[in-house]
Tab-separated table of C-alpha atoms and ligand atoms in Angstrom:
chain	number	residue	atom	x	y	z
A	148	MET	CA	60.000	-59.379	35.841
A	149	SER	CA	61.130	-61.921	33.294
A	150	ILE	CA	60.725	-61.111	29.630
A	151	LEU	CA	60.513	-63.981	27.167
A	152	THR	CA	61.387	-63.295	23.546
A	153	GLU	CA	59.953	-64.810	20.351
A	154	PHE	CA	57.168	-66.238	22.512
A	155	SER	CA	54.387	-68.327	20.904
A	156	LEU	CA	50.928	-67.059	21.859
A	157	LYS	CA	49.274	-70.389	20.942
A	158	ASN	CA	48.237	-71.055	24.547
A	159	HIS	CA	47.186	-67.447	25.077
A	160	ASN	CA	44.441	-67.073	22.458
A	161	THR	CA	41.293	-69.198	22.472
A	162	PHE	CA	41.486	-69.636	18.669
A	163	GLY	CA	44.745	-71.521	19.376
A	164	ILE	CA	46.627	-69.667	16.623
A	165	ASP	CA	50.375	-70.185	16.650
A	166	GLN	CA	51.834	-66.691	16.241
A	167	LYS	CA	54.821	-65.281	18.068
A	168	ALA	CA	55.133	-62.073	20.043
A	169	THR	CA	58.486	-60.267	19.888
A	170	ALA	CA	58.460	-60.326	23.692
A	171	PHE	CA	56.105	-61.490	26.418
A	172	VAL	CA	55.815	-60.628	30.081
A	173	VAL	CA	53.370	-61.628	32.799
A	174	VAL	CA	52.477	-58.900	35.304
A	175	ASP	CA	50.844	-59.654	38.635
A	176	ASN	CA	51.046	-56.242	40.297
A	177	ILE	CA	50.560	-52.595	39.309
A	178	ALA	CA	54.245	-51.698	39.728
A	179	ALA	CA	55.271	-54.430	37.269
A	180	LEU	CA	52.552	-53.275	34.868
A	181	LYS	CA	53.870	-49.688	35.011
A	182	ASN	CA	57.447	-50.909	34.444
A	183	SER	CA	56.407	-52.976	31.426
A	184	LEU	CA	54.468	-50.092	29.907
A	185	GLN	CA	57.632	-47.978	30.136
A	186	HIS	CA	59.999	-50.650	28.813
A	187	PRO	CA	62.417	-48.784	26.532
A	188	ASP	CA	63.391	-51.755	24.325
A	189	TYR	CA	59.915	-52.306	22.932
A	190	PRO	CA	58.158	-49.153	21.723
A	191	GLU	CA	54.958	-51.092	20.934
A	192	LYS	CA	53.047	-52.638	23.809
A	193	PHE	CA	50.089	-54.999	23.559
A	194	ILE	CA	47.811	-55.764	26.501
A	195	LEU	CA	46.620	-59.360	26.676
A	196	GLY	CA	43.914	-60.681	28.963
A	197	GLY	CA	42.399	-64.114	28.383
A	198	GLY	CA	42.910	-63.892	24.596
A	199	SER	CA	39.287	-64.876	24.018
A	200	ASN	CA	38.399	-62.118	21.578
A	201	LEU	CA	41.486	-62.096	19.432
A	202	LEU	CA	42.428	-63.333	15.958
A	203	LEU	CA	46.169	-63.225	15.293
A	204	THR	CA	46.865	-63.012	11.562
A	205	GLN	CA	50.531	-62.014	11.811
A	206	PRO	CA	53.404	-62.005	14.311
A	207	LEU	CA	52.860	-59.534	17.146
A	208	ASN	CA	55.629	-56.979	16.839
A	209	ALA	CA	55.327	-55.724	20.407
A	210	LEU	CA	55.936	-56.409	24.054
A	211	CYS	CA	52.871	-58.473	24.934
A	212	ILE	CA	51.883	-57.696	28.536
A	213	HIS	CA	49.770	-60.464	30.000
A	214	ILE	CA	47.618	-59.140	32.833
A	215	ASN	CA	47.652	-61.552	35.749
A	216	LEU	CA	46.367	-59.321	38.561
A	217	LYS	CA	44.470	-61.571	40.988
A	218	GLY	CA	42.048	-61.158	43.855
A	219	ILE	CA	38.342	-61.033	44.637
A	220	ALA	CA	36.923	-59.098	47.583
A	221	VAL	CA	33.665	-57.683	48.887
A	222	VAL	CA	34.205	-53.928	49.149
A	223	GLU	CA	30.743	-52.735	50.233
A	224	GLU	CA	27.704	-54.480	51.612
A	225	THR	CA	24.135	-53.756	52.696
A	226	GLU	CA	21.353	-56.201	53.558
A	227	GLU	CA	20.201	-56.152	49.946
A	228	GLU	CA	23.309	-55.653	47.849
A	229	VAL	CA	27.006	-56.232	47.715
A	230	ILE	CA	29.771	-54.673	45.684
A	231	VAL	CA	32.406	-57.189	44.726
A	232	GLU	CA	35.741	-56.150	43.267
A	233	ALA	CA	37.639	-58.561	41.044
A	234	GLN	CA	41.128	-57.925	39.708
A	235	ALA	CA	41.552	-57.948	35.938
A	236	GLY	CA	43.440	-61.251	35.680
A	237	GLU	CA	40.734	-63.352	37.336
A	238	ASN	CA	39.170	-65.873	34.972
A	239	TRP	CA	35.639	-64.693	34.174
A	240	HIS	CA	33.771	-67.945	34.733
A	241	ALA	CA	35.709	-68.805	37.909
A	242	PHE	CA	34.711	-65.368	39.217
A	243	VAL	CA	31.042	-65.947	38.286
A	244	CYS	CA	31.184	-69.269	40.183
A	245	TRP	CA	32.681	-67.519	43.232
A	246	THR	CA	29.760	-65.050	43.325
A	247	LEU	CA	27.209	-67.864	42.918
A	248	GLU	CA	28.779	-69.893	45.731
A	249	LYS	CA	28.390	-66.849	48.003
A	250	GLY	CA	24.714	-66.692	46.967
A	251	TYR	CA	25.037	-63.381	45.094
A	252	GLY	CA	22.809	-62.755	42.080
A	253	GLY	CA	23.544	-60.837	38.883
A	254	LEU	CA	26.179	-62.726	36.927
A	255	GLU	CA	24.330	-66.041	36.407
A	256	ASN	CA	23.313	-65.329	32.785
A	257	LEU	CA	26.953	-64.558	31.991
A	258	SER	CA	28.198	-67.997	33.094
A	259	LEU	CA	30.814	-69.838	31.037
A	260	ILE	CA	31.872	-66.876	28.888
A	261	PRO	CA	35.575	-67.336	28.087
A	262	GLY	CA	38.063	-64.625	29.008
A	263	ASN	CA	39.105	-62.619	32.026
A	264	VAL	CA	37.450	-60.010	34.231
A	265	GLY	CA	39.564	-57.117	32.930
A	266	THR	CA	38.541	-57.469	29.316
A	267	ALA	CA	34.843	-58.119	29.988
A	268	PRO	CA	33.897	-54.395	30.158
A	269	ILE	CA	35.773	-53.504	26.955
A	270	GLN	CA	33.219	-55.232	24.770
A	271	ASN	CA	30.409	-55.206	27.368
A	272	ILE	CA	30.042	-58.983	27.256
A	273	GLY	CA	26.467	-60.194	27.105
A	274	ALA	CA	24.393	-63.336	26.914
A	275	TYR	CA	20.840	-64.548	27.461
A	276	GLY	CA	19.293	-61.176	28.190
A	277	VAL	CA	21.998	-59.695	30.441
A	278	GLU	CA	24.955	-57.485	29.600
A	279	LEU	CA	27.907	-56.674	31.815
A	280	LYS	CA	26.675	-53.060	32.041
A	281	ASP	CA	23.603	-54.265	33.987
A	282	VAL	CA	25.792	-55.302	36.940
A	283	PHE	CA	28.790	-53.002	36.438
A	284	ASP	CA	29.413	-50.533	39.265
A	285	SER	CA	32.791	-49.024	38.323
A	286	CYS	CA	36.321	-49.942	37.351
A	287	THR	CA	39.890	-48.837	37.928
A	288	ALA	CA	42.105	-48.404	34.882
A	289	LEU	CA	45.715	-47.384	34.418
A	290	HIS	CA	46.428	-44.743	31.791
A	291	ARG	CA	49.030	-46.244	29.474
A	292	THR	CA	51.194	-43.152	29.115
A	293	THR	CA	50.607	-41.008	32.224
A	294	LEU	CA	50.609	-44.191	34.368
A	295	THR	CA	47.912	-42.771	36.641
A	296	LEU	CA	45.079	-44.874	37.995
A	297	GLN	CA	41.634	-43.605	37.079
A	298	GLU	CA	38.142	-44.599	38.236
A	299	PHE	CA	35.351	-45.026	35.677
A	300	THR	CA	31.688	-44.938	36.616
A	301	LYS	CA	29.092	-46.795	34.560
A	302	LYS	CA	28.236	-43.559	32.765
A	303	GLU	CA	31.878	-42.833	31.971
A	304	ALA	CA	32.336	-46.348	30.598
A	305	GLU	CA	29.805	-45.467	27.828
A	306	PHE	CA	28.532	-48.988	27.317
A	307	GLY	CA	26.780	-50.000	24.101
A	308	TYR	CA	26.072	-53.290	22.348
A	309	ARG	CA	29.425	-55.138	22.503
A	310	SER	CA	31.055	-51.735	22.943
A	311	SER	CA	32.345	-49.273	25.557
A	312	TYR	CA	34.513	-46.185	25.989
A	313	PHE	CA	37.493	-48.589	26.141
A	314	LYS	CA	36.714	-49.870	22.643
A	315	THR	CA	35.965	-46.435	21.147
A	316	LYS	CA	37.316	-43.069	22.373
A	317	GLY	CA	39.524	-44.692	25.013
A	318	LYS	CA	40.816	-47.473	22.730
A	319	ASP	CA	44.394	-48.520	23.582
A	320	LYS	CA	44.678	-45.708	26.155
A	321	PHE	CA	43.966	-47.661	29.355
A	322	VAL	CA	44.584	-50.976	31.038
A	323	ILE	CA	41.631	-52.074	33.138
A	324	CYS	CA	43.035	-53.294	36.455
A	325	ALA	CA	39.966	-54.034	38.589
A	326	VAL	CA	36.209	-54.119	38.073
A	327	ARG	CA	33.478	-53.660	40.681
A	328	PHE	CA	30.102	-55.351	40.282
A	329	ARG	CA	26.863	-54.476	42.078
A	330	LEU	CA	25.214	-57.791	42.929
A	331	THR	CA	22.125	-58.761	44.908
A	332	LYS	CA	22.031	-60.731	48.175
A	333	ARG	CA	18.262	-61.190	48.055
A	334	ASN	CA	15.343	-60.073	45.868
A	335	HIS	CA	17.449	-61.108	42.890
A	336	ARG	CA	16.526	-59.557	39.546
A	337	LEU	CA	16.402	-62.738	37.496
A	338	ALA	CA	16.383	-62.584	33.694
A	339	THR	CA	14.519	-65.637	32.432
A	340	SER	CA	12.707	-64.202	29.415
A	341	TYR	CA	15.112	-65.782	26.927
A	342	GLY	CA	13.264	-68.761	25.401
A	343	ALA	CA	16.119	-71.231	25.755
A	344	ILE	CA	16.452	-70.433	29.473
A	345	LYS	CA	12.738	-71.018	30.043
A	346	SER	CA	12.874	-74.416	28.399
A	347	ALA	CA	16.162	-75.427	30.070
A	348	LEU	CA	14.693	-74.505	33.491
A	349	GLY	CA	11.508	-76.487	32.932
A	350	ASN	CA	9.802	-76.730	36.338
A	351	THR	CA	12.895	-75.805	38.337
A	352	PRO	CA	12.282	-72.561	40.278
A	353	PRO	CA	14.512	-69.789	38.914
A	354	SER	CA	17.398	-68.760	41.166
A	355	PRO	CA	20.881	-67.446	40.350
A	356	GLN	CA	22.194	-70.996	40.690
A	357	SER	CA	19.514	-72.717	38.580
A	358	ILE	CA	19.774	-70.069	35.861
A	359	ALA	CA	23.562	-70.485	35.786
A	360	LYS	CA	23.055	-74.233	35.399
A	361	ALA	CA	20.607	-73.648	32.531
A	362	VAL	CA	22.948	-71.168	30.803
A	363	ILE	CA	25.870	-73.570	31.125
A	364	ALA	CA	23.783	-76.367	29.576
A	365	ILE	CA	22.637	-74.126	26.677
A	366	ARG	CA	26.144	-72.854	25.986
A	367	GLN	CA	27.606	-76.358	26.106
A	368	SER	CA	25.009	-77.578	23.594
A	369	LYS	CA	25.611	-74.781	21.045
A	370	LEU	CA	29.004	-73.240	21.601
A	371	PRO	CA	32.301	-75.083	21.227
A	372	ASP	CA	34.611	-75.300	24.253
A	373	PRO	CA	37.788	-73.420	23.255
A	374	ALA	CA	39.860	-76.003	25.138
A	375	VAL	CA	38.565	-78.615	22.667
A	376	LEU	CA	37.923	-76.604	19.479
A	377	GLY	CA	39.617	-73.228	19.047
A	378	ASN	CA	37.153	-70.329	18.703
A	379	SER	CA	36.396	-66.841	19.867
A	380	GLY	CA	32.648	-67.004	20.470
A	381	SER	CA	30.565	-64.909	18.085
A	382	PHE	CA	32.873	-63.751	15.332
A	383	PHE	CA	30.542	-60.974	14.124
A	384	LYS	CA	28.213	-58.554	15.859
A	385	ASN	CA	24.517	-58.907	15.215
A	386	PRO	CA	23.676	-56.139	12.721
A	387	VAL	CA	21.291	-53.368	13.722
A	388	LEU	CA	19.000	-52.181	10.907
A	389	THR	CA	16.771	-49.176	10.386
A	390	LYS	CA	13.050	-49.968	10.357
A	391	ASP	CA	12.871	-49.328	6.584
A	392	ASP	CA	15.797	-51.601	5.786
A	393	PHE	CA	14.361	-54.292	8.036
A	394	ASN	CA	10.892	-54.043	6.432
A	395	ARG	CA	12.389	-54.465	2.970
A	396	LEU	CA	14.343	-57.531	4.084
A	397	GLN	CA	11.442	-59.076	5.960
A	398	LYS	CA	9.259	-58.997	2.821
A	399	GLU	CA	11.778	-61.225	1.116
A	400	TYR	CA	12.652	-63.330	4.181
A	401	PRO	CA	9.543	-63.569	6.387
A	402	ALA	CA	11.271	-66.086	8.704
A	403	LEU	CA	14.067	-63.650	9.646
A	404	PRO	CA	14.210	-63.520	13.480
A	405	HIS	CA	14.373	-59.941	14.808
A	406	TYR	CA	14.699	-58.013	18.039
A	407	PRO	CA	13.285	-54.447	18.137
A	408	GLN	CA	15.553	-52.054	20.072
A	409	THR	CA	14.363	-49.204	22.298
A	410	ASP	CA	15.573	-46.585	19.784
A	411	GLY	CA	13.347	-47.958	16.984
A	412	THR	CA	16.118	-49.869	15.201
A	413	ILE	CA	15.943	-53.644	14.742
A	414	LYS	CA	18.662	-56.152	15.533
A	415	VAL	CA	18.803	-59.302	13.417
A	416	PRO	CA	20.877	-62.409	14.166
A	417	ALA	CA	23.979	-62.663	12.010
A	418	GLY	CA	23.961	-66.408	12.786
A	419	TRP	CA	20.647	-66.778	10.928
A	420	LEU	CA	21.917	-64.854	7.871
A	421	ILE	CA	25.107	-66.950	7.703
A	422	ASP	CA	23.217	-70.193	8.317
A	423	THR	CA	20.668	-69.352	5.595
A	424	LEU	CA	23.535	-68.986	3.134
A	425	GLY	CA	24.592	-72.566	3.907
A	426	PHE	CA	27.846	-71.837	5.733
A	427	LYS	CA	27.071	-73.807	8.902
A	428	GLY	CA	29.579	-76.635	9.333
A	429	LYS	CA	31.540	-75.492	6.254
A	430	ARG	CA	35.280	-76.056	6.376
A	431	GLN	CA	38.198	-74.652	4.410
A	432	GLY	CA	41.303	-76.521	5.536
A	433	ASP	CA	41.337	-76.169	9.309
A	434	ALA	CA	39.254	-72.972	9.312
A	435	GLY	CA	35.553	-73.629	9.747
A	436	VAL	CA	32.086	-72.467	10.695
A	437	HIS	CA	30.771	-74.242	13.799
A	438	GLU	CA	28.280	-77.000	13.074
A	439	HIS	CA	25.780	-75.817	15.731
A	440	GLN	CA	26.178	-72.015	15.554
A	441	ALA	CA	26.959	-70.259	12.289
A	442	LEU	CA	28.157	-67.112	14.089
A	443	VAL	CA	31.116	-68.970	15.555
A	444	LEU	CA	34.233	-69.578	13.457
A	445	VAL	CA	36.478	-72.405	14.608
A	446	ASN	CA	40.026	-73.677	14.276
A	447	HIS	CA	39.893	-77.425	13.599
A	448	GLY	CA	43.580	-77.805	14.437
A	449	ASN	CA	46.311	-75.892	12.730
A	450	ALA	CA	44.501	-73.066	10.956
A	451	GLN	CA	46.442	-69.876	10.391
A	452	GLY	CA	44.817	-66.624	11.465
A	453	LYS	CA	44.831	-65.550	7.805
A	454	GLU	CA	42.772	-68.619	6.822
A	455	ILE	CA	40.134	-67.845	9.433
A	456	LEU	CA	40.137	-64.227	8.276
A	457	ALA	CA	39.696	-65.336	4.633
A	458	LEU	CA	36.657	-67.415	5.638
A	459	ALA	CA	35.259	-64.473	7.609
A	460	GLN	CA	35.695	-62.212	4.574
A	461	GLU	CA	33.979	-64.729	2.311
A	462	ILE	CA	31.034	-64.782	4.734
A	463	GLN	CA	30.935	-60.974	4.874
A	464	ALA	CA	30.912	-60.757	1.059
A	465	ALA	CA	28.136	-63.364	0.730
A	466	VAL	CA	25.962	-61.696	3.396
A	467	ASN	CA	26.475	-58.341	1.706
A	468	THR	CA	25.583	-59.684	-1.739
A	469	THR	CA	22.438	-61.511	-0.644
A	470	PHE	CA	21.093	-59.376	2.195
A	471	GLY	CA	22.816	-56.014	1.594
A	472	ILE	CA	24.172	-56.065	5.154
A	473	ALA	CA	27.776	-55.284	6.109
A	474	LEU	CA	28.676	-57.614	8.971
A	475	GLU	CA	31.086	-56.108	11.471
A	476	ALA	CA	33.625	-58.332	13.234
A	477	GLU	CA	33.222	-58.561	16.991
A	478	VAL	CA	36.615	-60.168	17.367
A	479	ASN	CA	39.739	-58.022	17.532
A	480	ILE	CA	41.755	-58.833	14.370
A	481	LEU	CA	45.492	-58.214	14.562
B	771	EPU	N1	20.463	-68.834	14.351
B	771	EPU	C1	20.345	-69.637	13.246
B	771	EPU	N2	21.430	-70.378	12.845
B	771	EPU	C2	22.598	-70.330	13.509
B	771	EPU	C3	22.742	-69.502	14.639
B	771	EPU	C4	21.637	-68.760	15.052
B	771	EPU	O1	19.294	-69.698	12.616
B	771	EPU	O2	23.519	-71.030	13.076
B	771	EPU	C5	19.283	-68.096	14.833
B	771	EPU	C6	18.726	-68.777	16.097
B	771	EPU	O3	17.815	-69.756	15.776
B	771	EPU	C7	18.074	-67.629	16.795
B	771	EPU	C8	18.950	-66.450	16.445
B	771	EPU	O4	19.655	-66.811	15.259
B	771	EPU	O5	16.785	-67.382	16.284
B	771	EPU	C9	19.879	-66.043	17.550
B	771	EPU	O6	20.776	-67.102	17.871
B	771	EPU	P1	21.406	-67.299	19.346
B	771	EPU	O7	20.318	-67.290	20.358
B	771	EPU	O8	22.304	-68.472	19.305
B	771	EPU	O9	22.212	-65.976	19.628
B	771	EPU	P2	23.149	-65.074	18.703
B	771	EPU	O10	22.422	-63.831	18.359
B	771	EPU	O11	23.728	-65.867	17.597
B	771	EPU	C10	24.097	-63.691	20.729
B	771	EPU	C11	25.436	-63.288	21.241
B	771	EPU	C12	26.107	-64.447	21.959
B	771	EPU	C13	25.225	-64.880	23.127
B	771	EPU	C14	23.851	-65.259	22.565
B	771	EPU	C15	22.856	-65.575	23.652
B	771	EPU	C16	26.259	-61.556	19.741
B	771	EPU	C17	27.226	-61.210	18.658
B	771	EPU	N3	26.270	-62.826	20.150
B	771	EPU	O12	24.317	-64.712	19.756
B	771	EPU	O13	27.335	-63.981	22.492
B	771	EPU	O14	25.787	-65.973	23.825
B	771	EPU	O15	23.286	-64.146	21.800
B	771	EPU	O16	22.482	-64.410	24.326
B	771	EPU	O17	25.528	-60.690	20.216
B	771	EPU	C18	29.650	-63.759	21.981
B	771	EPU	O18	29.466	-62.538	21.951
B	771	EPU	O19	30.791	-64.251	21.783
B	771	EPU	C19	28.521	-64.632	22.219
B	771	EPU	C20	28.622	-65.968	22.151
């Protein structure tokens, strides 16, 4: 196990922010992970996956443990379904492609999301009508202090909109090591209701593969590729309003898009609110708002985390003043 000190995390966060960690170690097996978690020289430990949901605004005063557990395997199979287990360090999109090549359905709408398998359940990643919870079977996580491995069922993972047990009550207590997904081998449950998917498909019959192709095309047209332009996907969560609050707002802004939730609340797109305030494409130094999606903040080159945070705070203040809505960051700000 080799520990690097004063290690720049620039290549380990999709915003491309140049901040150093006191120490950095890559772990590719559970024993090494347990050893790192017990390392006596560094009382603070930070678990890093793909770094795709992270804004570094200061040096990381901790031992940064980069999870590089690898492996994909079918662990259960019937004629209809398959349970596939992926280790936490597998790249998310590469894993989605693996399942599609095998002909398994379920992950197609979640194509091209940056990040790794192990961090996907923490914020219950979602796109184009599907959330990770819809295909999640269970996961194995290591308790950070007792060092015991624990299984979590879907119920125990307490998934919510961009949220889970691992982001709330269990925050910073576990390291997710492996995730199992329940996928279909036939009679796929295809989610094509999202308008953009319908139009991208055109006359092509929907299948896991054609939907993945459509999702990839939509994402590439709207969302910046972190390898080209640093970003962390949606910076804020879409706010969820009470019916009364929504009705008041809709009177003033009849064009406001909205998505009624099963519990009677109404989700509105933060991207629309930010766009309406004229922030799309705005730039302050190297910190900017993406030109095609106002919910995505970008690093045009050498932005500091603090500069991106300042822009985010300016957006939050403006949205609050005009719409009376407190936008909540989706990205983990350190
Ligand atoms: N909109 C604008 N201007 C903008 C951006 C959006 O008017 O600059 C409007 C769109 O026209 C549309 C609505 O807002 O009516 C929603 O936009 P979009 O379909 O692009 O989705 P979103 O709500 O902005 C969410 C997820 C994305 C996910 C897409 C597609 C959150 C926080 N974000 O974005 O997830 O890909 O839906 O399902 O829920 C991510 O979490 O990192 C992420 C990219």
